């Protein structure tokens, strides 16, 4: 339910209504806007009827949210949300470019890759310390040690850093080192992890699962937001189809869908989306052109030596060229880089 | 097989070799280039061994084509091909915009839609006279009468026209009225139709089937080109996946694949690719950004009255706005509109 | 629309009503049943309202058919249809086993394979004379010559024969030689071909397209039946998915869907459905267990020499073993072999 | 690597070699067979070369395992494994039938459903206490309380019980109450959970993810087995495709693939696989016919009141009829029920 307050409503009115929502067992949500305050009530909507909020003097209107997802829907929050990572406003008119290796492989290698990211003009550093790998015999990441390395390089270069979290027990550690969480495609419906992240405060980049519909992705985001963490960023990274010429099929129309249905920022990962180095830059350009708020791109100072995903990692010169191409498209896309 | 002639080779040398290729039961192909002539031999490559062409004095080198498609591959023809529709060079630095209704519904309606296409600055008119419809009870198109209407409007407005052909028996009629054939997704592997079009001379826009891999599409194009019609243009129009928020999943990375693997021009159809009017323009912008040579877009002067596909047809003002947005992206994409 | 006549209605009543349906531009359909006659009217249902058939004294009830397919739906024809090929009643309690090579490769090879089919106790012979092949450089079939060979072997062994038709222009020739048409997956939505087959009289085995939903398949069947040929048999042969361990993903639940939604018989092709020889027999057994009316199975007297599809063709001894396994399952499935 | 010992090798030989494998950092695996002992060494195979085991007097042969999965492959363990749940030998010639509601909803409801399972002749009880639900607003399961209820009913009726585990932190609790773990499709690649289950001792039923290939499923199983828990049972439960007439597409050919590639038992879940009550029994029959070792089927004493998945739950009489139909097929399938 959306409870739209009158322009004349006071903060005390809002607080009182939020309390009543909470008292009847629903989750209250406060969405302050520039013109008026909008409140949300998440959960079994039948309970709300008993409150008769539509007759409260501070309430202008009570609307049902038709979509199965509520807090993340544009119905509830018509203005686009901006989520801040480091000091970068993701979802604003600034286009967000994140670069870095698939995995943190050590201090020196990460520093080399991160310098490329920084000097190219990108805005944040990515790198996995906990790696979900298809095979138990593949490199599984450096763990906590990797988080420390990531923090150190991030600080040295003043680049906020993003890293994957794969397990409830790691949420606290990851939050203490990184500037934003990433939830990978394989964990998009790990609901316990989502719930735990809903109780954290740092931003969460939530990647679409390989078999997840756009609606499934929004429902997964709802798990996080409904627990209280509104700093969620969605990420299209390709779905599984019959086509074998690319690792996945990057579904850019999902960007259009997500921007229409939700107020959350939307990123695109053309590296996992295609799995082929030479398709990454054109698909990053397509992403800015169709309305994405940023891209997550793998780059490695020496891809042939990468512990994982070398074939899709841009070479340093390619990463720099990609940033320049994105700059060329930014103006037409109404974006600043 | 690719037979690369020496710079010094004469036309007589080329003719003699083509004759020998033909004599041993293979299809000869002549691909004149700016620097040297390249010949192709299509068919059972073992037969070619007996000719010992590598020792012919006019021959510099004989290479195998590794891909299963030959004549359409970049291995055989490294420069991008330009295919002319009307007088528009598709595949050049000019970005090709085709607009028009799903179906030809009569002279007046088509004229109204075509005027929008023309005045917006688009380059060609589309409209189906033979409509392959899922249901036998749906409108099946105006047939020959529709072709005549299309030709008339096309001439009135000096817009070349493109229309679908669905059956071998119609190839001659369609060729006499239209400036280019379109083969729809459902007929992409109608090999008899492809073979018949290979004997025609007008350009063929070949749409990817809903379950066709990029390789399947190139093999289908090979059917046409190997019969002698080199004027083939490929078109990505969405594939079938589990995602239900769009009619199909537009696979823009197929554009990257096709441009890498083949020398043929590549268009994108964001109308069928998404099936949702408001996603068409952003996906058209994504298409120009990722390297497509043009777009095919449905527009109707009054979509709510369209006999078919109204939900994905742009309104006149939207079509005009889309052309303007494409113009804004053209420069960054290295294109002229 | 379904027009259910009273038990007392005469043939003259039925004829008169059929005439009126026809006169208003709809296709009339007569479905004689054991208890009462049911008439159908296919086309724009609004036209039927003007006839006020519900008040005709011979009419008991007029019902709308809710499904988009009409003549093929169980709503219109609640009893299962039996379609006769040669003298085999497909769709009855007898389970129909068709065997034979992918392609007719000559008189002697076909005879060898056909003898295995016959001696194993299977009921019909398959073999393609017109082969739709992904590559223009692959064997395209023997054409009319192949049809003659098929007919000859069919007659020698008293096995009815089934062969693919790929083009309107061949319908007459195929009908003159074969006992049933097969429409392949790639032509399932070749609507002109379907319409032409609707005017033929021999049975049509219609295979599901690789990206076709069950509803699409029923709509394609409707094209044939609505033209007058009610002898249609549906065939599940696998759909395209991300799974690479099999050539296609055989969707046996489609058998359940088709049997529920339609009265037409349903076959399964486990050869194309899996593409792997050792999976063919278990999937044929699964087919009889889940309610299919028969199987189409590729067998070749010497698969390693087959011109096409050798990897999925059963060896003679395997084919014989499969028939025996099917016999073991028949009783539990309520079938006779 | 597989190290095949000579028939004359002693237990001391085996122990010594296992120690050496372990000493060089690989995971040792002992697979005692009826004729000779086979040892496995999991991990970086290059390390094994340094041991020169092929020249050890007790060793007959050292073979590489070509598949990316090792411990679960038939290459390493050619005989089919039997995994015991309660006292039922899953993977033997006895066909395993598990029934029960989607979720544990309380003591009385579970008891009612369980009695149907028992009296029908099925072998184990299923029911979820921790429910992974697409929406945060749906019933999430009774948690630990549900585990207690499940244990109580299981004991009352002497039916072993199986329940889902969704989080590392719950592994111990679930193991203390249930007879077997189930890992759901959404957690198939929750590698931390798999690793934790690899350290448990009770059997694990691992369901295929909605976008997981057969190879992905085997790699996920490898995570569990390589940690030491060899009691893994695989389960096909449908994959995501474009087909909308069923909830998922049940891929029965995956049963054939899994039985060929792996020695682990394979179950089928036709309830989630189809999502439609009336398709469950025919697909269960298809499962036994194509070689599955058992089925997991949802049944509820009153589906219209079920908290979840009511539409796919069999009514009590339907469950009983399904068991009877499976019995009719068992003999032909070489199974005992």
PDB file of N, CA and C in Angstrom, chain C residues 199-228:
ATOM      1  N   UNK C 199      -5.663 -29.002 -48.015  1.00  0.00           N
ATOM      2  CA  UNK C 199      -6.486 -29.353 -49.185  1.00  0.00           C
ATOM      3  C   UNK C 199      -6.180 -30.751 -49.694  1.00  0.00           C
ATOM      4  N   UNK C 200      -5.155 -31.380 -49.137  1.00  0.00           N
ATOM      5  CA  UNK C 200      -4.833 -32.764 -49.502  1.00  0.00           C
ATOM      6  C   UNK C 200      -5.712 -33.692 -48.664  1.00  0.00           C
ATOM      7  N   UNK C 201      -5.606 -34.989 -48.923  1.00  0.00           N
ATOM      8  CA  UNK C 201      -6.460 -35.906 -48.157  1.00  0.00           C
ATOM      9  C   UNK C 201      -5.646 -36.873 -47.292  1.00  0.00           C
ATOM     10  N   UNK C 202      -4.390 -37.085 -47.628  1.00  0.00           N
ATOM     11  CA  UNK C 202      -3.626 -38.047 -46.838  1.00  0.00           C
ATOM     12  C   UNK C 202      -3.255 -37.429 -45.487  1.00  0.00           C
ATOM     13  N   UNK C 203      -2.969 -38.300 -44.521  1.00  0.00           N
ATOM     14  CA  UNK C 203      -2.643 -37.789 -43.183  1.00  0.00           C
ATOM     15  C   UNK C 203      -1.356 -36.971 -43.170  1.00  0.00           C
ATOM     16  N   UNK C 204      -1.300 -36.060 -42.214  1.00  0.00           N
ATOM     17  CA  UNK C 204      -0.138 -35.186 -42.043  1.00  0.00           C
ATOM     18  C   UNK C 204       0.398 -35.347 -40.623  1.00  0.00           C
ATOM     19  N   UNK C 205       1.681 -35.721 -40.510  1.00  0.00           N
ATOM     20  CA  UNK C 205       2.339 -35.726 -39.198  1.00  0.00           C
ATOM     21  C   UNK C 205       3.045 -34.383 -39.069  1.00  0.00           C
ATOM     22  N   UNK C 206       2.591 -33.578 -38.132  1.00  0.00           N
ATOM     23  CA  UNK C 206       3.086 -32.209 -37.988  1.00  0.00           C
ATOM     24  C   UNK C 206       4.029 -32.142 -36.792  1.00  0.00           C
ATOM     25  N   UNK C 207       5.306 -31.859 -37.063  1.00  0.00           N
ATOM     26  CA  UNK C 207       6.285 -31.814 -35.974  1.00  0.00           C
ATOM     27  C   UNK C 207       6.360 -30.427 -35.354  1.00  0.00           C
ATOM     28  N   UNK C 208       6.551 -30.404 -34.048  1.00  0.00           N
ATOM     29  CA  UNK C 208       6.673 -29.150 -33.311  1.00  0.00           C
ATOM     30  C   UNK C 208       7.965 -28.439 -33.685  1.00  0.00           C
ATOM     31  N   UNK C 209       7.872 -27.148 -33.934  1.00  0.00           N
ATOM     32  CA  UNK C 209       9.064 -26.355 -34.226  1.00  0.00           C
ATOM     33  C   UNK C 209       9.960 -26.227 -33.006  1.00  0.00           C
ATOM     34  N   UNK C 210      11.221 -25.923 -33.249  1.00  0.00           N
ATOM     35  CA  UNK C 210      12.205 -25.888 -32.167  1.00  0.00           C
ATOM     36  C   UNK C 210      11.957 -24.775 -31.165  1.00  0.00           C
ATOM     37  N   UNK C 211      11.250 -23.729 -31.592  1.00  0.00           N
ATOM     38  CA  UNK C 211      10.924 -22.643 -30.673  1.00  0.00           C
ATOM     39  C   UNK C 211       9.423 -22.484 -30.538  1.00  0.00           C
ATOM     40  N   UNK C 212       8.684 -23.519 -30.897  1.00  0.00           N
ATOM     41  CA  UNK C 212       7.223 -23.410 -30.898  1.00  0.00           C
ATOM     42  C   UNK C 212       6.643 -23.860 -29.568  1.00  0.00           C
ATOM     43  N   UNK C 213       5.752 -23.070 -29.037  1.00  0.00           N
ATOM     44  CA  UNK C 213       5.022 -23.485 -27.844  1.00  0.00           C
ATOM     45  C   UNK C 213       3.983 -24.521 -28.251  1.00  0.00           C
ATOM     46  N   UNK C 214       3.429 -25.193 -27.262  1.00  0.00           N
ATOM     47  CA  UNK C 214       2.370 -26.152 -27.530  1.00  0.00           C
ATOM     48  C   UNK C 214       1.193 -25.442 -28.210  1.00  0.00           C
ATOM     49  N   UNK C 215       0.916 -24.224 -27.789  1.00  0.00           N
ATOM     50  CA  UNK C 215      -0.168 -23.487 -28.430  1.00  0.00           C
ATOM     51  C   UNK C 215       0.143 -23.180 -29.898  1.00  0.00           C
ATOM     52  N   UNK C 216       1.393 -22.808 -30.170  1.00  0.00           N
ATOM     53  CA  UNK C 216       1.787 -22.564 -31.568  1.00  0.00           C
ATOM     54  C   UNK C 216       1.569 -23.810 -32.425  1.00  0.00           C
ATOM     55  N   UNK C 217       1.909 -24.960 -31.863  1.00  0.00           N
ATOM     56  CA  UNK C 217       1.747 -26.215 -32.613  1.00  0.00           C
ATOM     57  C   UNK C 217       0.274 -26.456 -32.924  1.00  0.00           C
ATOM     58  N   UNK C 218      -0.572 -26.203 -31.949  1.00  0.00           N
ATOM     59  CA  UNK C 218      -2.003 -26.413 -32.175  1.00  0.00           C
ATOM     60  C   UNK C 218      -2.555 -25.418 -33.192  1.00  0.00           C
ATOM     61  N   UNK C 219      -2.030 -24.190 -33.160  1.00  0.00           N
ATOM     62  CA  UNK C 219      -2.470 -23.204 -34.152  1.00  0.00           C
ATOM     63  C   UNK C 219      -2.032 -23.627 -35.553  1.00  0.00           C
ATOM     64  N   UNK C 220      -0.844 -24.214 -35.654  1.00  0.00           N
ATOM     65  CA  UNK C 220      -0.368 -24.690 -36.955  1.00  0.00           C
ATOM     66  C   UNK C 220      -1.251 -25.833 -37.450  1.00  0.00           C
ATOM     67  N   UNK C 221      -1.613 -26.725 -36.527  1.00  0.00           N
ATOM     68  CA  UNK C 221      -2.509 -27.823 -36.911  1.00  0.00           C
ATOM     69  C   UNK C 221      -3.854 -27.275 -37.373  1.00  0.00           C
ATOM     70  N   UNK C 222      -4.280 -26.213 -36.721  1.00  0.00           N
ATOM     71  CA  UNK C 222      -5.556 -25.593 -37.092  1.00  0.00           C
ATOM     72  C   UNK C 222      -5.549 -25.125 -38.550  1.00  0.00           C
ATOM     73  N   UNK C 223      -4.393 -24.651 -39.015  1.00  0.00           N
ATOM     74  CA  UNK C 223      -4.290 -24.255 -40.432  1.00  0.00           C
ATOM     75  C   UNK C 223      -4.673 -25.411 -41.351  1.00  0.00           C
ATOM     76  N   UNK C 224      -4.224 -26.605 -41.014  1.00  0.00           N
ATOM     77  CA  UNK C 224      -4.498 -27.765 -41.872  1.00  0.00           C
ATOM     78  C   UNK C 224      -5.957 -28.200 -41.750  1.00  0.00           C
ATOM     79  N   UNK C 225      -6.396 -28.369 -40.512  1.00  0.00           N
ATOM     80  CA  UNK C 225      -7.745 -28.890 -40.288  1.00  0.00           C
ATOM     81  C   UNK C 225      -8.803 -27.913 -40.778  1.00  0.00           C
ATOM     82  N   UNK C 226      -8.560 -26.623 -40.590  1.00  0.00           N
ATOM     83  CA  UNK C 226      -9.587 -25.651 -40.992  1.00  0.00           C
ATOM     84  C   UNK C 226      -9.732 -25.597 -42.511  1.00  0.00           C
ATOM     85  N   UNK C 227      -8.736 -26.113 -43.233  1.00  0.00           N
ATOM     86  CA  UNK C 227      -8.863 -26.184 -44.698  1.00  0.00           C
ATOM     87  C   UNK C 227      -9.577 -27.449 -45.145  1.00  0.00           C
ATOM     88  N   UNK C 228      -9.821 -28.363 -44.197  1.00  0.00           N
ATOM     89  CA  UNK C 228     -10.607 -29.528 -44.572  1.00  0.00           C
ATOM     90  C   UNK C 228      -9.944 -30.885 -44.333  1.00  0.00           C
TER      91      UNK C 228
END
